[in-house]
Every structure is written in C-alpha cells, then in structure tokens.
Coordinates of C-alpha atoms in Angstrom, one line a residue:
M2 CA 109.5 93.1 101.0
I3 CA 107.2 91.2 98.6
G4 CA 104.2 92.1 100.7
I5 CA 105.1 95.8 100.8
A6 CA 105.6 95.8 97.0
Y7 CA 102.2 94.1 96.5
N8 CA 100.4 96.6 98.8
G9 CA 102.2 99.5 97.1
L10 CA 100.9 98.3 93.7
K11 CA 97.4 98.1 95.2
Y12 CA 97.6 101.7 96.4
N13 CA 99.0 102.7 93.0
R14 CA 95.8 101.4 91.3
H15 CA 93.9 104.1 93.2
C16 CA 95.7 106.6 91.0
H17 CA 93.6 105.4 88.1
W18 CA 90.2 105.5 89.9
S19 CA 87.6 108.2 89.4
R20 CA 87.4 111.0 91.8
A21 CA 83.9 109.9 92.9
D22 CA 85.2 106.4 93.7
I23 CA 88.1 107.8 95.8
L24 CA 85.8 110.0 97.8
A25 CA 83.4 107.1 98.4
L26 CA 86.4 104.9 99.6
S27 CA 87.6 107.6 101.9
M28 CA 84.2 108.0 103.5
R29 CA 83.8 104.2 104.0
L30 CA 87.2 104.0 105.6
F31 CA 86.4 107.1 107.8
R32 CA 83.3 105.5 109.2
K33 CA 85.1 102.2 109.7
T34 CA 87.8 104.0 111.6
V35 CA 85.4 106.0 113.8
K36 CA 83.3 102.9 114.7
S37 CA 86.5 101.0 115.6
A38 CA 87.6 103.8 117.8
Y39 CA 84.2 104.0 119.5
L40 CA 84.4 100.3 120.4
R41 CA 88.1 99.9 121.2
S42 CA 89.3 103.3 122.6
P43 CA 88.1 104.3 126.0
F44 CA 88.7 108.0 125.3
Y45 CA 86.4 108.2 122.2
R46 CA 83.7 106.0 123.7
E47 CA 83.4 108.3 126.8
F48 CA 84.0 111.5 124.9
Y49 CA 81.3 110.8 122.3
A50 CA 78.9 109.5 124.9
S51 CA 79.3 112.7 126.9
L52 CA 78.1 114.6 123.8
G53 CA 75.1 112.3 123.2
I54 CA 76.7 110.5 120.3
R55 CA 75.8 106.8 120.2
Y56 CA 77.4 104.0 118.2
K57 CA 74.4 103.6 115.9
D58 CA 74.7 107.4 115.1
L59 CA 78.1 106.9 113.5
S60 CA 76.7 105.3 110.3
H61 CA 74.9 108.5 109.3
L62 CA 76.4 111.5 111.1
D63 CA 78.3 113.9 108.9
P64 CA 82.0 114.0 109.8
S65 CA 81.6 117.6 110.8
D66 CA 79.1 116.6 113.5
L67 CA 82.0 114.9 115.4
P68 CA 84.2 117.1 117.6
I69 CA 87.7 118.2 116.6
I70 CA 90.7 117.1 118.7
D71 CA 94.2 118.6 118.8
K72 CA 97.7 117.9 120.2
E73 CA 96.7 118.9 123.7
T74 CA 93.9 116.4 123.6
V75 CA 96.3 113.7 122.7
R76 CA 98.9 114.7 125.3
C77 CA 96.3 114.6 128.1
N78 CA 94.7 111.3 126.9
F79 CA 97.5 109.3 125.3
D80 CA 97.0 106.0 127.0
R81 CA 93.2 106.2 126.8
I82 CA 93.3 106.9 123.0
A83 CA 95.5 103.9 122.4
N84 CA 93.6 100.6 122.1
I85 CA 96.7 98.6 122.8
A86 CA 98.0 98.3 126.4
I87 CA 101.3 100.1 126.6
P88 CA 103.7 99.1 129.5
K89 CA 104.5 102.2 131.6
K90 CA 108.2 101.0 131.5
A91 CA 108.2 101.6 127.7
L92 CA 106.9 105.2 128.1
S93 CA 109.3 106.0 130.9
K94 CA 112.3 105.6 128.6
G95 CA 111.5 109.0 127.1
P96 CA 110.6 110.2 123.6
E97 CA 114.0 109.5 122.1
Y98 CA 113.2 105.8 122.0
F99 CA 110.6 105.2 119.2
R100 CA 110.6 101.5 119.3
L101 CA 108.4 99.9 121.9
L102 CA 108.1 96.3 122.9
P103 CA 107.5 93.6 120.2
G104 CA 103.9 93.2 119.3
I105 CA 103.0 96.8 120.3
G106 CA 104.3 99.2 117.7
Y107 CA 106.4 102.4 117.4
L108 CA 106.3 105.5 119.5
V109 CA 107.3 108.8 117.8
H110 CA 107.2 112.3 119.0
T111 CA 106.7 115.8 117.6
S112 CA 109.6 118.2 117.4
G113 CA 108.2 120.8 119.8
S114 CA 108.1 123.6 117.3
T115 CA 104.4 124.0 118.0
G116 CA 104.7 123.7 121.8
K117 CA 105.6 120.9 124.2
P118 CA 106.5 117.7 122.4
C119 CA 103.8 115.1 122.1
S120 CA 104.0 111.3 121.5
F121 CA 102.0 109.2 119.0
L122 CA 101.8 105.5 118.6
Y123 CA 102.0 103.6 115.3
S124 CA 101.1 99.9 114.9
Q125 CA 103.3 97.7 112.8
S126 CA 100.5 97.3 110.2
A127 CA 100.2 101.1 109.9
V128 CA 104.0 101.5 109.3
T129 CA 103.8 98.7 106.7
A130 CA 101.0 100.6 104.9
L131 CA 103.1 103.8 104.9
E132 CA 106.1 101.9 103.6
A133 CA 104.0 100.5 100.8
N134 CA 103.0 104.0 99.8
F135 CA 106.6 104.8 99.0
V136 CA 106.2 102.3 96.3
R137 CA 103.3 104.4 95.0
L138 CA 105.4 107.5 95.2
S139 CA 108.2 105.8 93.2
I140 CA 106.1 104.5 90.3
A141 CA 103.2 107.0 90.0
G142 CA 105.0 109.3 87.5
G143 CA 108.2 110.9 86.5
Q144 CA 110.9 110.2 83.9
N145 CA 113.0 107.7 85.8
Q146 CA 111.2 104.3 86.3
I147 CA 112.1 102.1 89.3
T148 CA 112.6 98.5 88.1
F149 CA 113.6 95.2 89.7
H150 CA 117.1 96.0 88.7
D151 CA 117.1 98.8 91.3
F152 CA 116.7 96.3 94.1
P153 CA 118.1 96.2 96.7
I154 CA 117.5 99.9 97.0
K155 CA 120.5 102.1 97.5
S156 CA 119.5 105.0 99.7
L157 CA 121.3 108.1 100.8
Y158 CA 119.5 109.8 103.6
I159 CA 120.5 113.2 105.1
S160 CA 119.2 113.0 108.7
S161 CA 118.5 116.3 110.4
V162 CA 116.6 115.0 113.4
G163 CA 116.9 112.7 116.4
R164 CA 115.8 109.1 116.8
G165 CA 112.3 109.7 118.1
Y166 CA 111.0 111.6 115.0
A167 CA 108.6 110.0 112.5
S168 CA 111.0 110.6 109.7
M169 CA 113.6 108.5 111.4
L170 CA 111.1 105.8 112.1
L171 CA 110.5 105.4 108.4
A172 CA 114.1 105.9 107.4
Q173 CA 115.5 103.3 109.7
N174 CA 112.6 100.7 109.8
G175 CA 111.7 101.2 106.2
L176 CA 115.2 100.7 104.9
K177 CA 115.4 97.4 106.8
S178 CA 112.0 96.3 105.3
Y179 CA 113.3 96.9 101.8
H180 CA 116.7 95.3 102.6
A181 CA 118.2 98.5 101.4
Q182 CA 121.9 99.4 101.2
S183 CA 122.0 102.7 102.9
V184 CA 124.2 105.6 103.9
I185 CA 122.8 107.9 106.6
V186 CA 124.6 111.2 107.0
D187 CA 123.7 113.0 110.2
A188 CA 123.4 116.7 109.7
S189 CA 125.4 117.1 112.9
T190 CA 128.4 115.8 111.0
P191 CA 130.8 118.6 110.1
L192 CA 130.1 119.7 106.5
D193 CA 133.6 119.1 105.1
E194 CA 133.2 115.4 106.2
W195 CA 130.1 114.8 104.1
P196 CA 131.9 113.8 100.8
D197 CA 134.1 111.3 102.6
K198 CA 131.1 109.9 104.4
I199 CA 129.3 109.3 101.1
G200 CA 132.4 108.2 99.3
N201 CA 131.8 106.1 96.1
F202 CA 128.3 105.2 97.2
A203 CA 125.9 105.4 94.2
P204 CA 122.3 105.8 95.5
N205 CA 119.2 105.4 93.5
Y206 CA 117.3 107.3 96.2
L207 CA 118.2 110.5 97.9
S208 CA 116.1 111.9 100.8
G209 CA 116.2 114.6 103.3
Y210 CA 115.0 118.2 104.0
P211 CA 115.2 120.6 101.1
S212 CA 117.8 122.6 102.9
C213 CA 120.0 119.5 103.3
I214 CA 119.5 118.4 99.7
N215 CA 120.4 122.0 98.6
I216 CA 123.8 121.6 100.4
L217 CA 124.4 118.4 98.5
S218 CA 123.4 120.1 95.3
E219 CA 126.1 122.7 95.8
M220 CA 128.6 119.9 96.5
Q221 CA 127.5 118.2 93.2
R222 CA 127.8 121.5 91.3
D223 CA 131.3 122.1 92.7
G224 CA 132.5 118.6 91.8
K225 CA 132.8 117.4 95.4
L226 CA 130.1 114.7 94.7
N227 CA 129.0 112.8 91.6
I228 CA 125.7 111.0 92.4
H229 CA 122.7 110.4 90.2
P230 CA 119.8 109.1 92.2
K231 CA 116.6 108.2 90.2
K232 CA 114.4 109.7 92.8
I233 CA 114.8 112.5 95.3
I234 CA 112.3 112.4 98.2
T235 CA 112.2 115.6 100.2
G236 CA 109.9 117.3 102.6
G237 CA 109.4 119.0 105.9
E238 CA 110.2 122.5 104.5
P239 CA 108.7 124.4 101.6
I240 CA 110.2 123.8 98.2
G241 CA 109.4 125.7 95.0
K242 CA 109.2 124.6 91.4
E243 CA 112.5 126.4 90.6
E244 CA 114.3 124.5 93.4
M245 CA 112.8 121.3 92.2
R246 CA 113.9 122.0 88.7
R247 CA 117.5 122.8 89.8
F248 CA 117.7 119.5 91.8
S249 CA 116.3 117.6 88.9
E250 CA 118.9 119.1 86.5
L251 CA 121.9 118.7 88.8
F252 CA 121.2 115.1 89.8
G253 CA 119.2 113.9 86.8
S254 CA 116.4 112.9 89.2
D255 CA 112.7 113.0 89.6
V256 CA 111.9 115.1 92.7
I257 CA 109.0 114.1 95.0
N258 CA 107.9 116.7 97.6
Y259 CA 106.7 114.5 100.4
Y260 CA 104.2 115.9 102.9
G261 CA 103.6 114.3 106.2
C262 CA 103.9 115.0 110.0
T263 CA 104.3 113.0 113.2
E264 CA 100.5 112.5 113.5
S265 CA 100.2 111.1 110.0
I266 CA 103.6 110.2 108.5
L267 CA 102.3 110.4 104.9
I268 CA 99.6 112.8 103.9
G269 CA 100.4 113.6 100.3
A270 CA 103.1 114.6 97.9
G271 CA 104.0 117.1 95.2
A272 CA 106.3 116.3 92.3
S273 CA 108.5 117.9 89.7
W274 CA 106.1 116.7 87.0
H275 CA 102.9 118.3 88.3
D276 CA 101.8 121.5 90.1
G277 CA 100.8 121.7 93.7
L278 CA 100.4 118.7 96.1
Y279 CA 97.9 115.8 96.1
L280 CA 96.7 114.6 99.5
F281 CA 95.9 110.9 99.5
D282 CA 92.3 110.4 100.5
D283 CA 92.9 106.6 100.9
L284 CA 95.4 107.3 103.8
N285 CA 93.5 110.2 105.5
F286 CA 90.0 111.6 105.6
L287 CA 90.7 115.3 104.8
E288 CA 88.9 118.5 105.9
T289 CA 89.8 122.1 106.6
D290 CA 88.5 124.5 109.2
S291 CA 87.5 128.2 108.7
Y292 CA 91.1 129.2 109.0
N293 CA 92.2 126.7 106.3
R294 CA 94.0 124.6 108.9
L295 CA 94.1 121.0 107.8
I296 CA 92.0 118.4 109.7
I297 CA 93.0 114.8 109.3
T298 CA 91.7 111.4 110.2
P299 CA 94.4 108.8 109.5
L300 CA 92.8 105.7 108.0
T301 CA 95.5 103.0 108.5
N302 CA 96.4 103.3 112.2
H303 CA 93.6 101.8 114.2
A304 CA 95.9 101.2 117.2
F305 CA 96.0 104.9 117.9
P306 CA 93.0 106.6 116.2
L307 CA 93.0 110.3 115.6
I308 CA 89.5 111.3 114.7
R309 CA 89.2 114.8 113.1
Y310 CA 92.6 115.9 114.4
R311 CA 93.4 119.5 113.6
L312 CA 96.9 120.3 112.5
N313 CA 98.5 123.8 112.7
D314 CA 99.3 123.6 109.0
I315 CA 97.5 126.2 106.9
V316 CA 96.8 125.0 103.3
E317 CA 96.1 127.1 100.3
G318 CA 93.9 126.1 97.4
F319 CA 92.3 123.1 99.2
T320 CA 89.7 121.5 96.9
K321 CA 87.9 118.2 96.7
D322 CA 87.1 118.8 93.0
F323 CA 88.9 116.7 90.5
V324 CA 92.3 118.3 89.5
P325 CA 94.0 116.2 86.8
P326 CA 96.1 114.1 86.5
L327 CA 95.4 112.4 89.9
P328 CA 92.0 111.7 91.5
F329 CA 93.0 112.9 95.0
T330 CA 92.3 116.1 97.0
H331 CA 94.5 118.9 95.7
I332 CA 96.2 121.9 97.4
D333 CA 98.4 124.7 95.9
K334 CA 100.8 124.8 98.8
I335 CA 101.3 124.5 102.6
A336 CA 101.9 127.8 104.5
G337 CA 103.8 128.2 107.7
R338 CA 106.0 125.1 107.7
T339 CA 109.4 126.7 107.2
E340 CA 112.4 126.4 109.5
E341 CA 115.8 127.9 108.5
L342 CA 119.3 126.7 108.9
L343 CA 121.7 128.7 111.2
W344 CA 124.9 129.2 109.2
F345 CA 128.1 130.0 111.1
E346 CA 131.9 130.0 110.5
N347 CA 133.4 127.0 112.2
E348 CA 136.7 126.7 114.0
K349 CA 138.5 126.3 110.7
G350 CA 136.9 129.5 109.2
K351 CA 134.6 127.4 107.0
K352 CA 130.9 127.8 106.8
D353 CA 128.8 125.1 108.4
F354 CA 125.3 125.0 109.8
L355 CA 123.1 123.9 112.7
H356 CA 119.8 122.5 111.6
P357 CA 116.8 123.6 113.7
L358 CA 115.6 120.1 114.4
F359 CA 119.2 119.1 115.5
L360 CA 119.0 122.0 117.9
D361 CA 115.5 120.8 118.9
D362 CA 117.1 117.7 120.4
L363 CA 118.0 120.0 123.4
D364 CA 116.2 118.4 126.3
V365 CA 116.4 120.0 129.7
K366 CA 113.9 119.1 132.4
G367 CA 112.2 122.2 133.6
I368 CA 112.3 124.1 130.3
E369 CA 108.9 124.4 128.6
K370 CA 110.0 125.8 125.3
Y371 CA 113.1 127.1 123.4
Q372 CA 113.7 129.6 120.7
F373 CA 117.0 130.2 118.9
E374 CA 117.8 133.6 117.4
Q375 CA 120.9 134.1 115.3
T376 CA 122.4 137.5 115.9
G377 CA 125.6 137.4 113.9
A378 CA 128.1 135.3 111.9
S379 CA 129.2 133.5 115.1
D380 CA 126.6 134.4 117.7
F381 CA 123.1 133.4 118.8
I382 CA 120.7 133.6 121.6
I383 CA 118.7 130.8 123.2
R384 CA 115.5 131.9 124.8
C385 CA 114.1 129.5 127.4
M386 CA 110.6 129.5 128.9
T387 CA 110.5 128.0 132.4
F388 CA 108.1 128.1 135.3
A389 CA 110.1 126.2 137.9
G390 CA 113.6 125.3 138.8
N391 CA 116.9 126.9 139.7
K392 CA 117.8 129.0 136.6
A393 CA 121.5 128.8 137.3
E394 CA 121.3 125.0 137.3
L395 CA 119.1 125.0 134.2
E396 CA 121.5 127.2 132.3
K397 CA 124.4 124.9 133.3
E398 CA 122.6 121.9 131.8
I399 CA 121.6 123.9 128.7
R400 CA 125.2 124.9 128.1
R401 CA 126.4 121.3 128.7
Q402 CA 124.1 120.0 125.9
I403 CA 124.7 122.9 123.5
D404 CA 128.4 122.8 124.0
G405 CA 128.2 119.1 123.1
M406 CA 126.4 119.9 119.9
L407 CA 128.9 122.6 118.9
H408 CA 131.8 120.4 119.7
K409 CA 130.5 117.7 117.5
K410 CA 130.2 120.2 114.6
A411 CA 133.7 121.7 115.3
M412 CA 131.9 125.0 116.2
M413 CA 133.2 125.8 119.7
N414 CA 134.2 129.2 118.4
V415 CA 130.5 130.1 118.1
K416 CA 129.3 132.1 121.1
Y417 CA 125.8 132.2 122.6
C418 CA 123.9 133.6 125.5
V419 CA 120.9 132.1 127.4
E420 CA 117.9 134.2 128.2
F421 CA 115.0 133.1 130.4
V422 CA 111.7 134.6 129.4
D423 CA 108.1 134.3 130.6
R424 CA 106.6 133.8 127.1
I425 CA 107.6 132.9 123.5
A426 CA 105.0 134.3 121.3
P427 CA 103.7 132.2 118.3
D428 CA 103.7 133.5 114.8
P429 CA 100.5 135.5 114.3
V430 CA 99.8 134.0 110.9
T431 CA 100.6 130.3 111.3
G432 CA 100.0 129.9 115.0
K433 CA 103.4 128.1 115.3
T434 CA 106.1 129.1 117.7
K435 CA 109.2 129.6 115.5
L436 CA 112.1 127.5 116.7
V437 CA 114.5 129.7 114.8
I438 CA 114.6 133.4 114.1
K439 CA 117.3 134.9 111.8
R440 CA 118.2 138.6 111.6
K441 CA 118.6 138.8 107.8
T442 CA 120.9 141.8 107.8
E443 CA 123.4 140.2 110.1
I444 CA 123.8 136.8 108.5
P445 CA 126.7 136.1 106.1

C-alpha cells in the first residue's frame, strides 16, 4: 500500500507541471512503448516490417505515420501481441476468469456491446500504476480531503458486471491492495435487499455506474440509507453536471466521473469541481481520427502493448491546448457511451431493474450477438444473431440462463420472447451495437 501511495503522489505532481512538459513526457513514453513493442512483440515487429518500418525509424516517425489497430486486430492476434508467454490452459477457462497464473498478469474482457467480446492482458505493474492513479483522483481537488485517518479505506461498490470485466479487476484487486474494508452490492441483488446488505456500513468511498448511484441516491433521499462518503467515483455511463450536483448534495461528497475502458482501464476523469473531462497524457498517448473517435496508446502496460488503438468512443471538444486548471488533454464530453436500465415490476409488485451489463453475462455458444428490447412493464424481447447451431437447442440454453437471472432478481413474472435474426444493426452515429433498446412510451 505504501508503494501505491508513493506512486500516486508522484503522478499527482504531474498535475502541477506545465502543459508543454506533459506533452513532452507523453511523447517520450510513447516512443519508449513503441520501441519496446517492436523488440518484444512478434505481432508489431512483423506488422511494422511488412510496412517498411524499421526499428531505427521509430525515433523520428510521427505517431500518425504508424498504422491504427482495433479490437478485431487484437482478437485475431492476441497471443502474438502479448510479450509474455500465456499458457493455453489459462485461456481455455474462458473470459469469466480474469486472474491468470502468478507472474503473468490479469485477463479482462470487453462487454460485447460493440461486437464479439475480446480479451486483453494486464501485467501486475500496469494494474499497480492504475491503482496508484486512484490516489491522484482522490487528492487532486474537491472539498473533502482524504487523510491518513481515512485508512483503511471503507468502500461501497455497486457492481453491475461479471467477474471478467476491467472494473471488477480494479474493484476486487485494488481493494485488496489498499487493505480496504469493503461491501460489494451486486446489481443482480433484489432492490429491496440493498439497504440490509449495506446495513450500518459507513463508507468513505462510493463507486458504481451513475444509474446505480442514482438508485442509492433515491434510497438516501427517502431515508432508507444514511451514508456520507467523501468521494463518489462513477463512470461507464454519461453523467451531467446537474446529476453530479444532486449526488454531491445528497451525500455531501465530491463526485469524480471516471473514464476508462477495458483496453485502458483509466483514461481520464471529470469532477464536480471543474467542467468537462481531463484525459491523462501520462497514462495514454492520445489522438483522434477524422470522425473524432479516440485513439489511445496505453503507456504503462508493456506486457500487452496497444499502439494507436482506435476506440469506438466519439469525443467532443478534444483539444491539446492548455485548459485550466489541469495541464492534461481536455474534452467536453464523450458521446455514444450510454446504456439504460430495464425497469420492471417484480413478483411482489415492486419496481426493480436489470442492468444491461448484468444481462450481458448471457453466454451461449453459437450466439454471435444479443440485443434486448423492452416492450412493456413486464415484457422484453431478446434478439439473437447466430450463423450455426440448432435454434431450438440454442433457445433452450438462452432461456435456462435468463430464467436464472430473473429468478435471482425475483422477477419470474417478467415475460420475454427469443427472436433469431440475421443482423443486429449498429447505431448509425456511434457505430456501437446497442445492447438495450427501450420503447419510451411503454415504460413505466
């Protein structure tokens, strides 16, 4: 924990550097990352050589002279991108197991909302660097200062996803690193059980998706909870200044709008005390393409280098000019990252929800992609795209898994139908396939 705190303070010093110094640091780290990938990763060495790019060229080429890669590139070349030998036995366990063998690192996977899930590897040193940056997030501003009296950290985490996701990697591994006292509430838990699950626990940190924090805020407002965390760390869905202000007032907390993804667990953050989001140039080399999609090169994970990796996230107001108060790249907002909760009446006639990433744990071999559409107060459709297999057997397995989810949430009254389709079209603006569609006029 002392090492994490020390590195966190070191990263925090960058908040006081000049913009020119931050950009120079980012470029140095970028070139170091690219050179390391060329020497240690078979994929990059062969890929760049095929394009006539030699090792000695990497000292002077502009980053834009290097090719862009994407999720499909990683999916097809996973073991050749990694510069650590990964036992096939570890990969065969499936994406739900993020922890690999000791000395290797952590395997995490994407949710599948942008297509077929894809795995990514993190070294232990990369995870340590990310954990250290949560120290920076905690002390880089706001009204509530974190002091030594707040240790061990008391953390309340509302989990909306399965074990293989990047957020769970940080939540579970990070909490152990900080020797935290923690309560994790799974979003699959029936809503009326949440207050009992939290009990008298008094967290100084609260984290989860904005939609989940919003549910807690309603419980706080209605007197079902009485918690006052110093910091609320939220992300994964859009959150506006008004919602931040409401959370801050209800809980008496500083609100941090954390931005990250599976490919780079921490990219940047917004906060209740400044506008927009800052993207940390000391963690990622940052660019955009002509469609304003973000291109990242993570700078701390040399075990699994992603050089000029294009995300599907569209950013607005991207600028490398200095925007006070911090010396990092600034954006106004991220477009196209919203998923919505599906609200139903449960068996007791009470409102409860299914989180889209809880639904995304559905895993049936032979199904390429899913989409959920809510059609009423107690009805939804599951669209399934498949190119092979017996549809009757596939539907049987889909229903077995969905029924298990509904049973866990006491929602066996909710009805659904399964539709097999040839194509699930992506959103024309964001390029993402929506996991959830809601018919606004039919939702209670």
